[in-house]
Short mmCIF file of C-alpha atoms and ligand atoms in Angstrom, two decimals:
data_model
loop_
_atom_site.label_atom_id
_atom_site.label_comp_id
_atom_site.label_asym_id
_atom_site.label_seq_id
_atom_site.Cartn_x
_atom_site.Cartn_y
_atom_site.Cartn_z
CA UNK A 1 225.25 -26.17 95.67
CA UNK A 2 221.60 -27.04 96.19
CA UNK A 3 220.09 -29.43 98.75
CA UNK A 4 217.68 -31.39 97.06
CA UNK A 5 214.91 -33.89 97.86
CA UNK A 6 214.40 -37.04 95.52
CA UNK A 7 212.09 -39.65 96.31
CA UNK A 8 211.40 -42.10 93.69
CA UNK A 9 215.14 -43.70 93.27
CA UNK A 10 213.99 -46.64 90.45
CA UNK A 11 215.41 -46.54 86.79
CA UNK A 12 214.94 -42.85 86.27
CA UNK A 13 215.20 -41.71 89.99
CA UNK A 14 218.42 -43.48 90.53
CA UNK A 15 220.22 -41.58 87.25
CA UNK A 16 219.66 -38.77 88.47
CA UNK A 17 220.69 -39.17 92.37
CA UNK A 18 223.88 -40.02 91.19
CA UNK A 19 224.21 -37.55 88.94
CA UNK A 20 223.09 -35.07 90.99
CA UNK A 21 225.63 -36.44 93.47
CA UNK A 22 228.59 -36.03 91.48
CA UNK A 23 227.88 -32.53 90.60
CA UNK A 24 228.40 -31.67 94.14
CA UNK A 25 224.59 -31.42 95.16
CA UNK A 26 223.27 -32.99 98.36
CA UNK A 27 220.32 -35.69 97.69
CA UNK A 28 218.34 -36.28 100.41
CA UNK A 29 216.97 -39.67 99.09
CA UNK A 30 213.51 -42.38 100.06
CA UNK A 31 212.16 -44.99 97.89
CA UNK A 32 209.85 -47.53 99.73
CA UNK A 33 212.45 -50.29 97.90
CA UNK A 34 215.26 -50.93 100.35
CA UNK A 35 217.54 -52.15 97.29
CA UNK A 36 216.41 -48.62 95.49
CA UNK A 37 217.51 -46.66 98.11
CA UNK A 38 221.01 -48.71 98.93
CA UNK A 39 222.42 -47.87 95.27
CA UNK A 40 221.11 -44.25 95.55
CA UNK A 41 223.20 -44.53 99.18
CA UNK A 42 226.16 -46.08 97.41
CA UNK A 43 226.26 -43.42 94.90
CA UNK A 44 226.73 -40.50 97.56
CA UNK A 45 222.89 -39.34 98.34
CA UNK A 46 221.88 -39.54 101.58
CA UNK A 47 219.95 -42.17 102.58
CA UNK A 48 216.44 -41.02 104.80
CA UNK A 49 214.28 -43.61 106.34
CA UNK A 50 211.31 -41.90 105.15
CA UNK A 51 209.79 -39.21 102.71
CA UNK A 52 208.81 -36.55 105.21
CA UNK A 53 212.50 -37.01 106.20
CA UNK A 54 213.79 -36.65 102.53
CA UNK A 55 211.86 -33.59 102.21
CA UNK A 56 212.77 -31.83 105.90
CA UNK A 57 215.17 -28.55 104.78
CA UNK A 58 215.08 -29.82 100.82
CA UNK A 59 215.55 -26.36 98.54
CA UNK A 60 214.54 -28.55 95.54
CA UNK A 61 212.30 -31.37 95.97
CA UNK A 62 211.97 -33.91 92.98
CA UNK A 63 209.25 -36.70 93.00
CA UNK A 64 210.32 -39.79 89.79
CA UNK A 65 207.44 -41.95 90.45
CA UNK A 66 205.30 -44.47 88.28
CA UNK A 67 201.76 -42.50 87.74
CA UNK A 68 200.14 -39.71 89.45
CA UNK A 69 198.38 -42.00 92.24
CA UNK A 70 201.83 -42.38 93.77
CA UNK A 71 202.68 -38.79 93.00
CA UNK A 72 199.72 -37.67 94.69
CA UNK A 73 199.53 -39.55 97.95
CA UNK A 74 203.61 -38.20 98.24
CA UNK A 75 202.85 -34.39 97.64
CA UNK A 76 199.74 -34.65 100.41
CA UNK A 77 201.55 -36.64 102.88
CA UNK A 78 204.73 -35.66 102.82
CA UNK A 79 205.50 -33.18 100.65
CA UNK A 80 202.44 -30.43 101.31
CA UNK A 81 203.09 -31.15 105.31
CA UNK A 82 206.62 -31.17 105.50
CA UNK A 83 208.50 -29.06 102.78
CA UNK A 84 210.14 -26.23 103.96
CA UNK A 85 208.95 -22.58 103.47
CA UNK A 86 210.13 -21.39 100.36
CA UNK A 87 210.97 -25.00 98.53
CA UNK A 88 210.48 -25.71 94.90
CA UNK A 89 208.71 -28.48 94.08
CA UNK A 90 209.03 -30.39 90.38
CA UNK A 91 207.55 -33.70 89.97
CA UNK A 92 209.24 -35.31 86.83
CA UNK A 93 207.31 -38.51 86.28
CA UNK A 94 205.31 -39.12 83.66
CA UNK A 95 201.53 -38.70 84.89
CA UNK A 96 198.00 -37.93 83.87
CA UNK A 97 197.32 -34.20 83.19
CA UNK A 98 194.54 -34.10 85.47
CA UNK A 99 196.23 -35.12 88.43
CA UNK A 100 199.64 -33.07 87.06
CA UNK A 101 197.33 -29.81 87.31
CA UNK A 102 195.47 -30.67 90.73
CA UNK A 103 198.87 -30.81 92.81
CA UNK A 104 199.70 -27.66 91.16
CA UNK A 105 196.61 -26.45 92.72
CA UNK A 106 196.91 -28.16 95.94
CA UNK A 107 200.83 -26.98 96.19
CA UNK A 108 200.33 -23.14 95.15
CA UNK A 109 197.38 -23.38 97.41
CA UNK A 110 200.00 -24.41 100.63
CA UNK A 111 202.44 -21.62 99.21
CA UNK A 112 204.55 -23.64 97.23
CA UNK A 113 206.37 -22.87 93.50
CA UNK A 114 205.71 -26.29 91.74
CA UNK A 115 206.03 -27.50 88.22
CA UNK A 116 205.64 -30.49 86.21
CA UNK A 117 209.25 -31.66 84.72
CA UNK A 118 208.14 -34.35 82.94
CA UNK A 119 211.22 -36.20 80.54
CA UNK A 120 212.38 -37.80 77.18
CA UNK A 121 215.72 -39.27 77.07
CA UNK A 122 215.35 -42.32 79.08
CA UNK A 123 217.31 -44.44 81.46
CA UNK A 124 220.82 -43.49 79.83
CA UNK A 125 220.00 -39.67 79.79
CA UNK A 126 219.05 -40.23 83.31
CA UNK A 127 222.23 -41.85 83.89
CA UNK A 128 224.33 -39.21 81.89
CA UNK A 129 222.75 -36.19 82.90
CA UNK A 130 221.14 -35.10 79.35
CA UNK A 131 217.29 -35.77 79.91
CA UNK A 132 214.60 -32.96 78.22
CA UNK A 133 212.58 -31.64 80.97
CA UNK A 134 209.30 -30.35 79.72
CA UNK A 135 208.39 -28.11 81.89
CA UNK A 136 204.76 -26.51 82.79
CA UNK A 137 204.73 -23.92 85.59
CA UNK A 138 204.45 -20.02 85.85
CA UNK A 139 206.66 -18.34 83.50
CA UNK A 140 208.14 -16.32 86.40
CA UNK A 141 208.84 -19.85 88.43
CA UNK A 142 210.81 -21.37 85.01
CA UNK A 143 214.42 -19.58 85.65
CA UNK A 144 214.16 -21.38 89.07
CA UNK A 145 212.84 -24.37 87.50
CA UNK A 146 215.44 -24.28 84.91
CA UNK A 147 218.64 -24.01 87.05
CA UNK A 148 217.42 -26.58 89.66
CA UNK A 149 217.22 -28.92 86.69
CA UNK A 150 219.95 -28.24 84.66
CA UNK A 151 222.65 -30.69 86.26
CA UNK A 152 220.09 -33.50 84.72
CA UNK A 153 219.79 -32.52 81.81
CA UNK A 154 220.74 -31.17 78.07
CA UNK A 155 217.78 -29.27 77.75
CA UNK A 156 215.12 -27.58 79.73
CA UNK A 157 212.10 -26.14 77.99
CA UNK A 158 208.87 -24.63 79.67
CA UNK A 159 205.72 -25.94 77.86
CA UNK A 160 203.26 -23.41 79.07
CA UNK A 161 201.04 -23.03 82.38
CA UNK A 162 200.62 -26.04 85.09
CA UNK A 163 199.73 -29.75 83.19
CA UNK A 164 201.43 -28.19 80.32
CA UNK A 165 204.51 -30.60 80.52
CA UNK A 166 202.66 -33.35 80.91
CA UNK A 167 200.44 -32.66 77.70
CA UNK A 168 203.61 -32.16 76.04
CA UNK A 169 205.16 -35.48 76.94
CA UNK A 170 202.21 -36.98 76.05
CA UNK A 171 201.40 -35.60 72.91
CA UNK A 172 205.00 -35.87 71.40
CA UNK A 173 204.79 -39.62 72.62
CA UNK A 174 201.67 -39.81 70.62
CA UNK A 175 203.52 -39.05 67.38
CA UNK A 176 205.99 -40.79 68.13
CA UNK A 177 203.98 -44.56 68.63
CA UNK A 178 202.12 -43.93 65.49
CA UNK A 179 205.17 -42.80 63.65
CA UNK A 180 207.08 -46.10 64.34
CA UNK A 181 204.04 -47.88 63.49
CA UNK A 182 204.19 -45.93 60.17
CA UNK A 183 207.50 -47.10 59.50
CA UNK A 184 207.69 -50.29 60.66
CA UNK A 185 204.40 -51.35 58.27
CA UNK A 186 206.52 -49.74 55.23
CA UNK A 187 209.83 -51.75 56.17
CA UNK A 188 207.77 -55.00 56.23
CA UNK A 189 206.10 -54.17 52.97
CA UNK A 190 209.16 -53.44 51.19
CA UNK A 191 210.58 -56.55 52.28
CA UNK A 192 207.92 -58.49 50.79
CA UNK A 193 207.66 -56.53 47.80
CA UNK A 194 211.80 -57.54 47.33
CA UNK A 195 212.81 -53.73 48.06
CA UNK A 196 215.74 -54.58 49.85
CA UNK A 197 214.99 -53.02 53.29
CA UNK A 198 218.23 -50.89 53.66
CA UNK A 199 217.72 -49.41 49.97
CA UNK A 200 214.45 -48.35 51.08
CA UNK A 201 215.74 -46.65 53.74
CA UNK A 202 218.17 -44.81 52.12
CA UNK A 203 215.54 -43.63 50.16
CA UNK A 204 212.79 -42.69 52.75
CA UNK A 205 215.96 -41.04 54.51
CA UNK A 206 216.16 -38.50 51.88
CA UNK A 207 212.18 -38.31 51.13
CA UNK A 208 209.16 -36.91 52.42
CA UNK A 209 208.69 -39.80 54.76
CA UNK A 210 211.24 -39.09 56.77
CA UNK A 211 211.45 -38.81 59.87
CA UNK A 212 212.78 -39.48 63.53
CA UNK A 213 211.67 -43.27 63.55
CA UNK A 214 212.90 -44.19 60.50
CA UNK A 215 216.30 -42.42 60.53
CA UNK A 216 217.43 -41.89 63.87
CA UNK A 217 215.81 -45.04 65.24
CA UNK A 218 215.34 -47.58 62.24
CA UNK A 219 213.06 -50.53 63.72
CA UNK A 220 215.07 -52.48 60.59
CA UNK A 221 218.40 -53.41 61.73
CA UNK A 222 221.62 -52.27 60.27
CA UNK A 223 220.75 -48.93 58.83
CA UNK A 224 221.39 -47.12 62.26
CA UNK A 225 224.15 -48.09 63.96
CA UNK A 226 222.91 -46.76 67.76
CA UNK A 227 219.27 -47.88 67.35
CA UNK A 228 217.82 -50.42 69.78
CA UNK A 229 217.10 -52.73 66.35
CA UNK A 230 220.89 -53.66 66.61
CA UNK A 231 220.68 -54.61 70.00
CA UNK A 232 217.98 -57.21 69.65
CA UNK A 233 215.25 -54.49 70.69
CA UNK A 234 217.14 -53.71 73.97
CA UNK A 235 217.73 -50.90 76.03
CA UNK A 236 215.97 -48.66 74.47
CA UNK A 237 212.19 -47.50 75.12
CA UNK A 238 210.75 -50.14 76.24
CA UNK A 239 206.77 -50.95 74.48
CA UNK A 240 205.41 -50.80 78.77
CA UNK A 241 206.76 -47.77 78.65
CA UNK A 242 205.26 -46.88 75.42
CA UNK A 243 202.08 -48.40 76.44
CA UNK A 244 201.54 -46.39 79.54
CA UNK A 245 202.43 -43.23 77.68
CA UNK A 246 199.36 -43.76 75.04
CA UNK A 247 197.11 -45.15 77.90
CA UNK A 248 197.76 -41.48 79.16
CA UNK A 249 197.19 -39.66 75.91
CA UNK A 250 193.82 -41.69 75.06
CA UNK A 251 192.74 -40.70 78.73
CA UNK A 252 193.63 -36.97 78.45
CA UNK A 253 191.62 -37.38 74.27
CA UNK A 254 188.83 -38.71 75.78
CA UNK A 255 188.51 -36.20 78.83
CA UNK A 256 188.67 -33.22 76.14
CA UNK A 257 186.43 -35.16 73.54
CA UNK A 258 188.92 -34.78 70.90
CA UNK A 259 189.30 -38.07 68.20
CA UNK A 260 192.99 -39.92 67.64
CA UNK A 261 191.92 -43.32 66.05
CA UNK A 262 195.48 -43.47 65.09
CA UNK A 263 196.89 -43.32 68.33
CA UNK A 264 193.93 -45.92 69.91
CA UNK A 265 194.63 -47.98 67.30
CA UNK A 266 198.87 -47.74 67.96
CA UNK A 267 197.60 -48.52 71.77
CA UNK A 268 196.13 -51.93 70.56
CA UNK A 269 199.46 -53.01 68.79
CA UNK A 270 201.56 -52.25 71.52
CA UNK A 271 199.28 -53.97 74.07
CA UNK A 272 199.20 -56.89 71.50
CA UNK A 273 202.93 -56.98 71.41
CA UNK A 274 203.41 -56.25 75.39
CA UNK A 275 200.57 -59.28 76.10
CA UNK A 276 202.86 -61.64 74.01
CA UNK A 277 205.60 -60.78 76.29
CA UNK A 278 207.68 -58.28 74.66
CA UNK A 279 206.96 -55.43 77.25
CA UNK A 280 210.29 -55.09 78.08
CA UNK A 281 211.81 -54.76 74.61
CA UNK A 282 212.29 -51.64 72.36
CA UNK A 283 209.04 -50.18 71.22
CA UNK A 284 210.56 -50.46 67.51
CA UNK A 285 210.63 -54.23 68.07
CA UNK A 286 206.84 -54.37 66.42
CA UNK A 287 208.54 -54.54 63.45
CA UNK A 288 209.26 -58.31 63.95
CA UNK A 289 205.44 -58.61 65.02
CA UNK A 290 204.00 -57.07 61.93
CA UNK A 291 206.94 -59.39 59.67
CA UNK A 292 205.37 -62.23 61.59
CA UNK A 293 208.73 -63.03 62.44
CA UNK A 294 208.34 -63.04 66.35
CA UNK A 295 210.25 -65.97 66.82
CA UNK A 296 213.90 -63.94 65.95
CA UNK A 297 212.93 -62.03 68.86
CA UNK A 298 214.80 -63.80 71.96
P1 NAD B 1 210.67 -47.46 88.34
O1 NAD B 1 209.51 -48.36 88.57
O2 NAD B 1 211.99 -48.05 88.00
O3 NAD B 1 210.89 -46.53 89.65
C1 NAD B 1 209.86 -45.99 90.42
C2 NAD B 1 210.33 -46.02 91.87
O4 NAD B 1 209.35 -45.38 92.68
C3 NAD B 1 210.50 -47.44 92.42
O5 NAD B 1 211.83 -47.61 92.91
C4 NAD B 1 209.46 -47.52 93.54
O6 NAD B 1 209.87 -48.31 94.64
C5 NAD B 1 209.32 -46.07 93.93
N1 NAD B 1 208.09 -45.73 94.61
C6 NAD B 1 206.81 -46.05 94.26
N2 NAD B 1 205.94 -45.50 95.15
C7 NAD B 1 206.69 -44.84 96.07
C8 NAD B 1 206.36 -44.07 97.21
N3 NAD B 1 205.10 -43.89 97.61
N4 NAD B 1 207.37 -43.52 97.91
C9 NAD B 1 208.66 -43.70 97.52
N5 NAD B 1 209.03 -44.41 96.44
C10 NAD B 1 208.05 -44.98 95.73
O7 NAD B 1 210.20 -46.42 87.24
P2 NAD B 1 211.14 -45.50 86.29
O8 NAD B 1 211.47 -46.23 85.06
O9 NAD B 1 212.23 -44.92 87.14
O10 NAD B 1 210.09 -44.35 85.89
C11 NAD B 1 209.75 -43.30 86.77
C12 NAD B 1 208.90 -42.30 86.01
O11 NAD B 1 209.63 -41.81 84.91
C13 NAD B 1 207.60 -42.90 85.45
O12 NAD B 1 206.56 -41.97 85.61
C14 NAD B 1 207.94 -43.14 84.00
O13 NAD B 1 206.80 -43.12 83.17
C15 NAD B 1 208.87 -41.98 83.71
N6 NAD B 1 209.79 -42.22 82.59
C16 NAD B 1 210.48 -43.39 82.51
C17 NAD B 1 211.34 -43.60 81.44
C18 NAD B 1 212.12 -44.89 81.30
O14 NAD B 1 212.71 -45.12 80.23
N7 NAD B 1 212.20 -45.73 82.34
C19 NAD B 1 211.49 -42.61 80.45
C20 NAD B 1 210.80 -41.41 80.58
C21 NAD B 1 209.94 -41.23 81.67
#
């Protein structure tokens, strides 16, 4: 068993307390929200009153914070001063490369093994245990890495040196906001064009435009039984979410000089759809944006 730290206990953070928990580990839990750190309680972690008190003896310590500002101020006052000799540390929120590769500098500087765990799979794989960690760290730090987050998840893969998890999370994330985008034009097109929707599907399914979006999350409801489309856009991945992710990848573009119009222009939608209010749905729910049938959406 393995006595971890885990401060950060919000949607994400709070999955993986309890399911940390209930595999037997201790969880030696702070979030500055009172209410955050009461359900991590109630779900058998250990309640500290502060981070350098999460931290104090931690094997493992996990940071699931909003962006690397917060992850930063943590690691250098409380984590860098207080983590024992010898701890691991992984920070698994989703933050700017930049930052992701100073603390690695900062921490390895102080002594410390650290990697960047960032993850896909969302509140419900935080919740069942079967996030993807992307991992970047050392390669001779991974098989530590890897069984200190394997309780979490369904897979753990390393991505390459320190930042490298982060660029990975990022870059996928990329493809995956233009993709939808992709799709969700097409579906709206063949509607007007009377393609019935579904037929269309069934034959970009089995085409060369295939892919993830269109068959394993169809923004066009019906189709795909489990996709967020059939919930009314939610619980799925929500377009903040998506927003913050391609606010990150233009960032990281920009600070290497490299071009992805695509992506800035996929930024723009979702920031048109998130400053109508539809932040908190599914990502996918564009769809109803680019029909110009935003009223369905309740
Ligand atoms: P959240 O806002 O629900 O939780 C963040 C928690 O951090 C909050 O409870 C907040 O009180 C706490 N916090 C902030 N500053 C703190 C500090 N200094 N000390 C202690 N606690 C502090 O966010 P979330 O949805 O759990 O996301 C966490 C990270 O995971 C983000 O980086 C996000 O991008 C990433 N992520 C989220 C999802 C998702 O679907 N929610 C999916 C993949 C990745």
């Amino acid at each position: 068993m393995i006595r971890y730290a885990l401060i950060g206990l919000g949607n994400m953070g709070g999955g993986m307390a309890a399911v940390l928990t209930a595999a037997g580990h201790t969880v030696q839990a702070f979030d500055l929200s009172s209410k955050a750190l009461e359900r991590a309680a109630a779900a058998g972690a250990v309640a500290c009153a502060s981070a350098p008190e999460a931290v104090s003896g931690a094997e493992v310590v996990l940071t699931m914070l909003p962006a690397g500002a917060h992850v930063l101020e943590v690691y250098q006052q409380a984590i860098l001063p207080h983590a024992a000799t010898g701890a691991l540390l992984i920070d698994c929120s989703t933050i700017d490369v930049a930052t992701a590769r100073d603390i690695a500098l900062q921490a390895s500087a102080a002594g410390f093994a650290v990697a960047d765990a960032p993850v896909s799979g969302g509140v419900a794989g935080a919740a069942a245990g079967t996030l993807t960690f992307m991992v970047g760290c050392p390669e001779p730090v991974f098989a530590k890495v890897e069984a200190a987050l394997s309780p979490m998840a369904k897979t753990v893969v390393r991505a390459g040196e320190a930042g490298a998890g982060q660029a990975a999370k990022i870059c996928n994330n990329l493809l995956l906001g233009v993709s939808m985008i992709g799709v969700c034009e097409a579906l709206a097109l063949a509607e007007r064009l009377d393609l019935d929707p579904e037929r269309f599907f069934e034959i970009a399914s089995a085409s060369s435009g295939q892919c993830w979006s269109l068959t394993t999350y169809c923004p066009w409801p019906g189709p795909v039984e489990t996709a967020p489309s059939n919930r009314n856009y939610e619980g799925g991945f929500a377009t903040a979410m998506m927003l913050k992710d391609l606010r990150l990848a233009q960032g990281a573009a920009a600070s290497v000089g490299v071009s992805t119009p695509l992506a800035a222009q996929a930024q723009a939608l979702y920031s048109l759809f998130d400053s109508l209010g539809y932040g908190e749905k599914d990502f996918s729910g564009l769809l109803q944006l680019l029909r110009g049938r935003l009223a369905e959406l309740t």
